[in-house]
Amino acid sequence: MRSSQLLVLLLLRVCCLSSEAESVHWNQFRGPNGAGIAAGFKPPLKIVADQAAWKTPLPPGKSSPVLWGDRVFLTGVEGDRLTTLALDANSGKILWKRAAPEVPLERVHRENSV
């Protein structure tokens, strides 16, 4: 698994923990109010891959994850289609995938996209 995918998964777990701790939704880039703050939660001092709650292969993309209840929503590019995915926040299981209508997409660079 690429290190960028692992980073996304670890960030998702951090978001899940903050969501559980304060029972709010992480509904946009940098969370509630765009402040980037998860009240009552301290980020880990050291990220250890073996301690991730779950790992799920994801398509490359640029979206910020959205946490809503027990769901994680994000987008990625599969082939030439933008795809929205919903994952179970507790297990990482992909619950559904929906491809956007077919339109020209901006290119996704494999070295500079999460």
Tab-separated table of N, CA and C in Angstrom:
chain	number	residue	atom	x	y	z
A	1	MET	N	0.850	-1.180	0.000
A	1	MET	CA	0.000	0.000	0.000
A	1	MET	C	0.891	1.237	0.000
A	2	ARG	N	0.547	2.191	-0.817
A	2	ARG	CA	1.348	3.403	-0.883
A	2	ARG	C	1.248	4.168	0.434
A	3	SER	N	2.338	4.876	0.727
A	3	SER	CA	2.374	5.623	1.990
A	3	SER	C	1.297	6.691	2.035
A	4	SER	N	0.921	7.280	0.905
A	4	SER	CA	-0.123	8.302	0.905
A	4	SER	C	-1.472	7.700	1.277
A	5	GLN	N	-1.745	6.470	0.821
A	5	GLN	CA	-2.990	5.816	1.200
A	5	GLN	C	-2.992	5.499	2.690
A	6	LEU	N	-1.859	5.077	3.216
A	6	LEU	CA	-1.761	4.791	4.641
A	6	LEU	C	-1.998	6.059	5.454
A	7	LEU	N	-1.436	7.172	5.000
A	7	LEU	CA	-1.639	8.441	5.689
A	7	LEU	C	-3.117	8.815	5.714
A	8	VAL	N	-3.810	8.632	4.589
A	8	VAL	CA	-5.244	8.935	4.541
A	8	VAL	C	-5.987	8.069	5.541
A	9	LEU	N	-5.656	6.795	5.590
A	9	LEU	CA	-6.341	5.892	6.519
A	9	LEU	C	-6.094	6.284	7.971
A	10	LEU	N	-4.868	6.649	8.278
A	10	LEU	CA	-4.571	7.067	9.652
A	10	LEU	C	-5.301	8.374	9.984
A	11	LEU	N	-5.349	9.292	9.032
A	11	LEU	CA	-6.091	10.533	9.258
A	11	LEU	C	-7.573	10.262	9.444
A	12	LEU	N	-8.099	9.317	8.668
A	12	LEU	CA	-9.500	8.947	8.844
A	12	LEU	C	-9.744	8.409	10.254
A	13	ARG	N	-8.815	7.599	10.737
A	13	ARG	CA	-8.969	7.045	12.090
A	13	ARG	C	-8.923	8.148	13.141
A	14	VAL	N	-8.020	9.104	12.959
A	14	VAL	CA	-7.951	10.239	13.882
A	14	VAL	C	-9.271	10.986	13.859
A	15	CYS	N	-9.810	11.193	12.668
A	15	CYS	CA	-11.100	11.875	12.553
A	15	CYS	C	-12.206	11.068	13.222
A	16	CYS	N	-12.160	9.740	13.048
A	16	CYS	CA	-13.165	8.885	13.686
A	16	CYS	C	-13.095	9.008	15.201
A	17	LEU	N	-11.886	8.995	15.732
A	17	LEU	CA	-11.740	9.126	17.185
A	17	LEU	C	-12.255	10.465	17.667
A	18	SER	N	-11.947	11.532	16.946
A	18	SER	CA	-12.432	12.840	17.376
A	18	SER	C	-13.937	12.897	17.259
A	19	SER	N	-14.493	12.264	16.244
A	19	SER	CA	-15.940	12.246	16.075
A	19	SER	C	-16.591	11.495	17.233
A	20	GLU	N	-15.990	10.371	17.629
A	20	GLU	CA	-16.530	9.614	18.742
A	20	GLU	C	-16.407	10.401	20.044
A	21	ALA	N	-15.285	11.111	20.207
A	21	ALA	CA	-15.029	11.813	21.461
A	21	ALA	C	-16.000	12.957	21.684
A	22	GLU	N	-16.293	13.718	20.630
A	22	GLU	CA	-17.143	14.881	20.834
A	22	GLU	C	-18.485	14.776	20.134
A	23	SER	N	-18.722	13.667	19.440
A	23	SER	CA	-19.998	13.397	18.817
A	23	SER	C	-20.445	14.503	17.866
A	24	VAL	N	-19.528	15.000	17.065
A	24	VAL	CA	-19.879	15.955	16.013
A	24	VAL	C	-19.459	15.365	14.683
A	25	HIS	N	-19.914	15.964	13.619
A	25	HIS	CA	-19.578	15.498	12.285
A	25	HIS	C	-18.383	16.285	11.756
A	26	TRP	N	-17.511	15.596	11.035
A	26	TRP	CA	-16.383	16.245	10.353
A	26	TRP	C	-16.870	16.425	8.922
A	27	ASN	N	-17.582	17.515	8.679
A	27	ASN	CA	-18.375	17.659	7.470
A	27	ASN	C	-17.735	18.469	6.348
A	28	GLN	N	-16.499	18.864	6.497
A	28	GLN	CA	-15.842	19.654	5.462
A	28	GLN	C	-14.339	19.618	5.677
A	29	PHE	N	-13.605	20.193	4.714
A	29	PHE	CA	-12.161	20.291	4.838
A	29	PHE	C	-11.823	21.009	6.135
A	30	ARG	N	-10.927	20.470	6.918
A	30	ARG	CA	-10.502	20.997	8.217
A	30	ARG	C	-11.610	20.950	9.273
A	31	GLY	N	-12.632	20.133	9.051
A	31	GLY	CA	-13.639	19.874	10.067
A	31	GLY	C	-14.643	20.980	10.294
A	32	PRO	N	-15.396	20.885	11.395
A	32	PRO	CA	-16.433	21.867	11.692
A	32	PRO	C	-15.869	23.294	11.706
A	33	ASN	N	-16.547	24.201	11.066
A	33	ASN	CA	-16.167	25.610	10.987
A	33	ASN	C	-14.843	25.841	10.257
A	34	GLY	N	-14.272	24.812	9.643
A	34	GLY	CA	-13.017	24.947	8.908
A	34	GLY	C	-11.821	25.266	9.784
A	35	ALA	N	-11.939	25.023	11.086
A	35	ALA	CA	-10.894	25.400	12.030
A	35	ALA	C	-9.767	24.376	12.143
A	36	GLY	N	-9.998	23.135	11.729
A	36	GLY	CA	-8.971	22.110	11.849
A	36	GLY	C	-8.752	21.666	13.282
A	37	ILE	N	-9.741	21.868	14.138
A	37	ILE	CA	-9.605	21.548	15.561
A	37	ILE	C	-10.641	20.496	15.948
A	38	ALA	N	-10.174	19.450	16.610
A	38	ALA	CA	-11.059	18.440	17.180
A	38	ALA	C	-11.023	18.640	18.694
A	39	ALA	N	-11.973	19.396	19.200
A	39	ALA	CA	-11.996	19.738	20.625
A	39	ALA	C	-11.948	18.486	21.496
A	40	GLY	N	-11.105	18.535	22.504
A	40	GLY	CA	-11.002	17.429	23.444
A	40	GLY	C	-10.190	16.254	22.927
A	41	PHE	N	-9.481	16.431	21.832
A	41	PHE	CA	-8.706	15.336	21.257
A	41	PHE	C	-7.287	15.806	20.972
A	42	LYS	N	-6.318	14.990	21.355
A	42	LYS	CA	-4.924	15.293	21.064
A	42	LYS	C	-4.442	14.332	19.988
A	43	PRO	N	-3.818	14.837	18.937
A	43	PRO	CA	-3.314	13.932	17.903
A	43	PRO	C	-2.183	13.073	18.454
A	44	PRO	N	-1.985	11.903	17.875
A	44	PRO	CA	-0.912	11.032	18.365
A	44	PRO	C	0.451	11.681	18.143
A	45	LEU	N	1.378	11.438	19.064
A	45	LEU	CA	2.730	11.957	18.914
A	45	LEU	C	3.513	11.141	17.895
A	46	LYS	N	3.146	9.870	17.759
A	46	LYS	CA	3.815	8.995	16.808
A	46	LYS	C	2.742	8.151	16.116
A	47	ILE	N	2.761	8.134	14.786
A	47	ILE	CA	1.800	7.329	14.035
A	47	ILE	C	2.452	5.992	13.716
A	48	VAL	N	1.825	4.918	14.163
A	48	VAL	CA	2.349	3.571	13.958
A	48	VAL	C	1.363	2.814	13.066
A	49	ALA	N	1.825	2.399	11.905
A	49	ALA	CA	0.951	1.763	10.917
A	49	ALA	C	0.271	0.514	11.466
A	50	ASP	N	0.971	-0.255	12.292
A	50	ASP	CA	0.396	-1.490	12.825
A	50	ASP	C	-0.762	-1.237	13.786
A	51	GLN	N	-0.921	-0.018	14.248
A	51	GLN	CA	-1.979	0.296	15.200
A	51	GLN	C	-3.214	0.883	14.536
A	52	ALA	N	-3.239	0.945	13.205
A	52	ALA	CA	-4.415	1.453	12.493
A	52	ALA	C	-5.600	0.546	12.782
A	53	ALA	N	-6.761	1.126	12.985
A	53	ALA	CA	-7.963	0.342	13.270
A	53	ALA	C	-8.369	-0.512	12.079
A	54	TRP	N	-8.132	-0.012	10.878
A	54	TRP	CA	-8.429	-0.752	9.657
A	54	TRP	C	-7.685	-0.146	8.477
A	55	LYS	N	-7.571	-0.951	7.417
A	55	LYS	CA	-6.935	-0.509	6.172
A	55	LYS	C	-7.845	-0.927	5.031
A	56	THR	N	-8.070	-0.020	4.107
A	56	THR	CA	-8.904	-0.302	2.946
A	56	THR	C	-8.246	0.286	1.715
A	57	PRO	N	-8.044	-0.511	0.675
A	57	PRO	CA	-7.498	0.050	-0.568
A	57	PRO	C	-8.480	1.070	-1.155
A	58	LEU	N	-7.948	2.206	-1.575
A	58	LEU	CA	-8.783	3.280	-2.110
A	58	LEU	C	-8.245	3.750	-3.447
A	59	PRO	N	-9.126	4.238	-4.314
A	59	PRO	CA	-8.637	4.812	-5.563
A	59	PRO	C	-7.946	6.143	-5.286
A	60	PRO	N	-7.027	6.568	-6.167
A	60	PRO	CA	-6.378	7.868	-5.950
A	60	PRO	C	-7.386	8.999	-6.079
A	61	GLY	N	-7.146	10.084	-5.362
A	61	GLY	CA	-8.042	11.226	-5.417
A	61	GLY	C	-7.517	12.374	-4.593
A	62	LYS	N	-8.288	13.444	-4.532
A	62	LYS	CA	-7.856	14.658	-3.840
A	62	LYS	C	-8.854	15.139	-2.786
A	63	SER	N	-9.874	14.385	-2.512
A	63	SER	CA	-10.914	14.880	-1.618
A	63	SER	C	-10.515	14.793	-0.149
A	64	SER	N	-11.117	15.649	0.626
A	64	SER	CA	-10.985	15.584	2.073
A	64	SER	C	-12.090	14.658	2.579
A	65	PRO	N	-11.776	13.713	3.465
A	65	PRO	CA	-12.837	12.826	3.947
A	65	PRO	C	-13.886	13.600	4.745
A	66	VAL	N	-15.119	13.137	4.624
A	66	VAL	CA	-16.227	13.690	5.398
A	66	VAL	C	-16.719	12.589	6.310
A	67	LEU	N	-16.813	12.868	7.603
A	67	LEU	CA	-17.355	11.905	8.563
A	67	LEU	C	-18.740	12.364	8.961
A	68	TRP	N	-19.687	11.440	8.857
A	68	TRP	CA	-21.056	11.755	9.238
A	68	TRP	C	-21.612	10.530	9.927
A	69	GLY	N	-21.811	10.635	11.231
A	69	GLY	CA	-22.260	9.475	11.998
A	69	GLY	C	-21.222	8.369	11.926
A	70	ASP	N	-21.651	7.194	11.491
A	70	ASP	CA	-20.726	6.061	11.393
A	70	ASP	C	-20.268	5.828	9.956
A	71	ARG	N	-20.304	6.873	9.135
A	71	ARG	CA	-19.904	6.778	7.731
A	71	ARG	C	-18.752	7.722	7.408
A	72	VAL	N	-17.903	7.302	6.475
A	72	VAL	CA	-16.841	8.139	5.923
A	72	VAL	C	-17.121	8.236	4.422
A	73	PHE	N	-17.168	9.449	3.909
A	73	PHE	CA	-17.408	9.671	2.484
A	73	PHE	C	-16.173	10.316	1.879
A	74	LEU	N	-15.791	9.862	0.686
A	74	LEU	CA	-14.683	10.471	-0.033
A	74	LEU	C	-14.834	10.180	-1.515
A	75	THR	N	-13.990	10.829	-2.306
A	75	THR	CA	-14.027	10.594	-3.742
A	75	THR	C	-12.674	10.107	-4.221
A	76	GLY	N	-12.684	9.448	-5.357
A	76	GLY	CA	-11.466	8.979	-5.990
A	76	GLY	C	-11.709	8.817	-7.479
A	77	VAL	N	-10.659	8.533	-8.204
A	77	VAL	CA	-10.765	8.354	-9.649
A	77	VAL	C	-10.490	6.888	-9.978
A	78	GLU	N	-11.451	6.259	-10.630
A	78	GLU	CA	-11.294	4.883	-11.096
A	78	GLU	C	-11.421	4.909	-12.612
A	79	GLY	N	-10.319	4.602	-13.294
A	79	GLY	CA	-10.310	4.737	-14.750
A	79	GLY	C	-10.422	6.213	-15.095
A	80	ASP	N	-11.446	6.569	-15.826
A	80	ASP	CA	-11.664	7.976	-16.179
A	80	ASP	C	-12.917	8.538	-15.504
A	81	ARG	N	-13.348	7.889	-14.422
A	81	ARG	CA	-14.585	8.301	-13.751
A	81	ARG	C	-14.322	8.731	-12.307
A	82	LEU	N	-14.917	9.834	-11.917
A	82	LEU	CA	-14.899	10.269	-10.526
A	82	LEU	C	-15.905	9.412	-9.771
A	83	THR	N	-15.474	8.833	-8.662
A	83	THR	CA	-16.308	7.916	-7.900
A	83	THR	C	-16.429	8.401	-6.467
A	84	THR	N	-17.635	8.379	-5.930
A	84	THR	CA	-17.872	8.681	-4.517
A	84	THR	C	-18.018	7.367	-3.778
A	85	LEU	N	-17.334	7.265	-2.632
A	85	LEU	CA	-17.382	6.046	-1.832
A	85	LEU	C	-17.920	6.359	-0.441
A	86	ALA	N	-18.664	5.415	0.116
A	86	ALA	CA	-19.101	5.481	1.507
A	86	ALA	C	-18.513	4.278	2.222
A	87	LEU	N	-17.824	4.539	3.334
A	87	LEU	CA	-17.209	3.473	4.119
A	87	LEU	C	-17.803	3.452	5.518
A	88	ASP	N	-17.809	2.287	6.115
A	88	ASP	CA	-18.172	2.164	7.515
A	88	ASP	C	-16.992	2.673	8.333
A	89	ALA	N	-17.218	3.660	9.189
A	89	ALA	CA	-16.131	4.281	9.954
A	89	ALA	C	-15.503	3.324	10.962
A	90	ASN	N	-16.224	2.312	11.381
A	90	ASN	CA	-15.688	1.389	12.382
A	90	ASN	C	-14.881	0.249	11.783
A	91	SER	N	-15.247	-0.199	10.580
A	91	SER	CA	-14.573	-1.361	9.987
A	91	SER	C	-13.770	-1.032	8.738
A	92	GLY	N	-14.069	0.093	8.079
A	92	GLY	CA	-13.407	0.433	6.825
A	92	GLY	C	-14.026	-0.248	5.615
A	93	LYS	N	-15.075	-1.018	5.832
A	93	LYS	CA	-15.738	-1.721	4.732
A	93	LYS	C	-16.387	-0.702	3.794
A	94	ILE	N	-16.175	-0.898	2.479
A	94	ILE	CA	-16.829	-0.034	1.493
A	94	ILE	C	-18.296	-0.435	1.418
A	95	LEU	N	-19.183	0.499	1.770
A	95	LEU	CA	-20.618	0.220	1.786
A	95	LEU	C	-21.235	0.421	0.409
A	96	TRP	N	-20.782	1.440	-0.294
A	96	TRP	CA	-21.239	1.663	-1.668
A	96	TRP	C	-20.275	2.566	-2.414
A	97	LYS	N	-20.337	2.458	-3.750
A	97	LYS	CA	-19.563	3.312	-4.660
A	97	LYS	C	-20.520	3.790	-5.742
A	98	ARG	N	-20.422	5.062	-6.097
A	98	ARG	CA	-21.242	5.617	-7.170
A	98	ARG	C	-20.344	6.414	-8.107
A	99	ALA	N	-20.418	6.106	-9.391
A	99	ALA	CA	-19.655	6.845	-10.395
A	99	ALA	C	-20.432	8.093	-10.790
A	100	ALA	N	-19.727	9.206	-10.905
A	100	ALA	CA	-20.342	10.454	-11.352
A	100	ALA	C	-20.640	10.342	-12.842
A	101	PRO	N	-21.543	11.193	-13.326
A	101	PRO	CA	-21.793	11.195	-14.776
A	101	PRO	C	-20.495	11.398	-15.540
A	102	GLU	N	-20.396	10.778	-16.687
A	102	GLU	CA	-19.154	10.826	-17.461
A	102	GLU	C	-18.954	12.205	-18.089
A	103	VAL	N	-17.924	12.891	-17.627
A	103	VAL	CA	-17.524	14.197	-18.148
A	103	VAL	C	-16.001	14.240	-18.142
A	104	PRO	N	-15.387	15.140	-18.901
A	104	PRO	CA	-13.921	15.233	-18.856
A	104	PRO	C	-13.451	15.585	-17.438
A	105	LEU	N	-12.422	14.884	-16.970
A	105	LEU	CA	-11.884	15.112	-15.629
A	105	LEU	C	-10.490	15.708	-15.721
A	106	GLU	N	-10.116	16.447	-14.679
A	106	GLU	CA	-8.732	16.890	-14.604
A	106	GLU	C	-7.860	15.669	-14.355
A	107	ARG	N	-6.650	15.722	-14.794
A	107	ARG	CA	-5.745	14.593	-14.625
A	107	ARG	C	-5.331	14.461	-13.162
A	108	VAL	N	-5.189	13.226	-12.703
A	108	VAL	CA	-4.715	12.933	-11.355
A	108	VAL	C	-3.300	12.398	-11.488
A	109	HIS	N	-2.357	13.073	-10.852
A	109	HIS	CA	-0.956	12.662	-10.915
A	109	HIS	C	-0.692	11.652	-9.814
A	110	ARG	N	-0.157	10.489	-10.188
A	110	ARG	CA	0.014	9.428	-9.196
A	110	ARG	C	1.047	9.758	-8.135
A	111	GLU	N	1.947	10.711	-8.360
A	111	GLU	CA	2.955	11.079	-7.372
A	111	GLU	C	2.491	12.200	-6.451
A	112	ASN	N	1.390	12.875	-6.806
A	112	ASN	CA	0.990	14.053	-6.045
A	112	ASN	C	-0.489	14.029	-5.690
A	113	SER	N	-1.057	12.857	-5.553
A	113	SER	CA	-2.458	12.724	-5.192
A	113	SER	C	-2.585	11.678	-4.111
A	114	VAL	N	-3.487	11.905	-3.208
A	114	VAL	CA	-3.727	10.952	-2.140
A	114	VAL	C	-4.834	10.036	-2.568
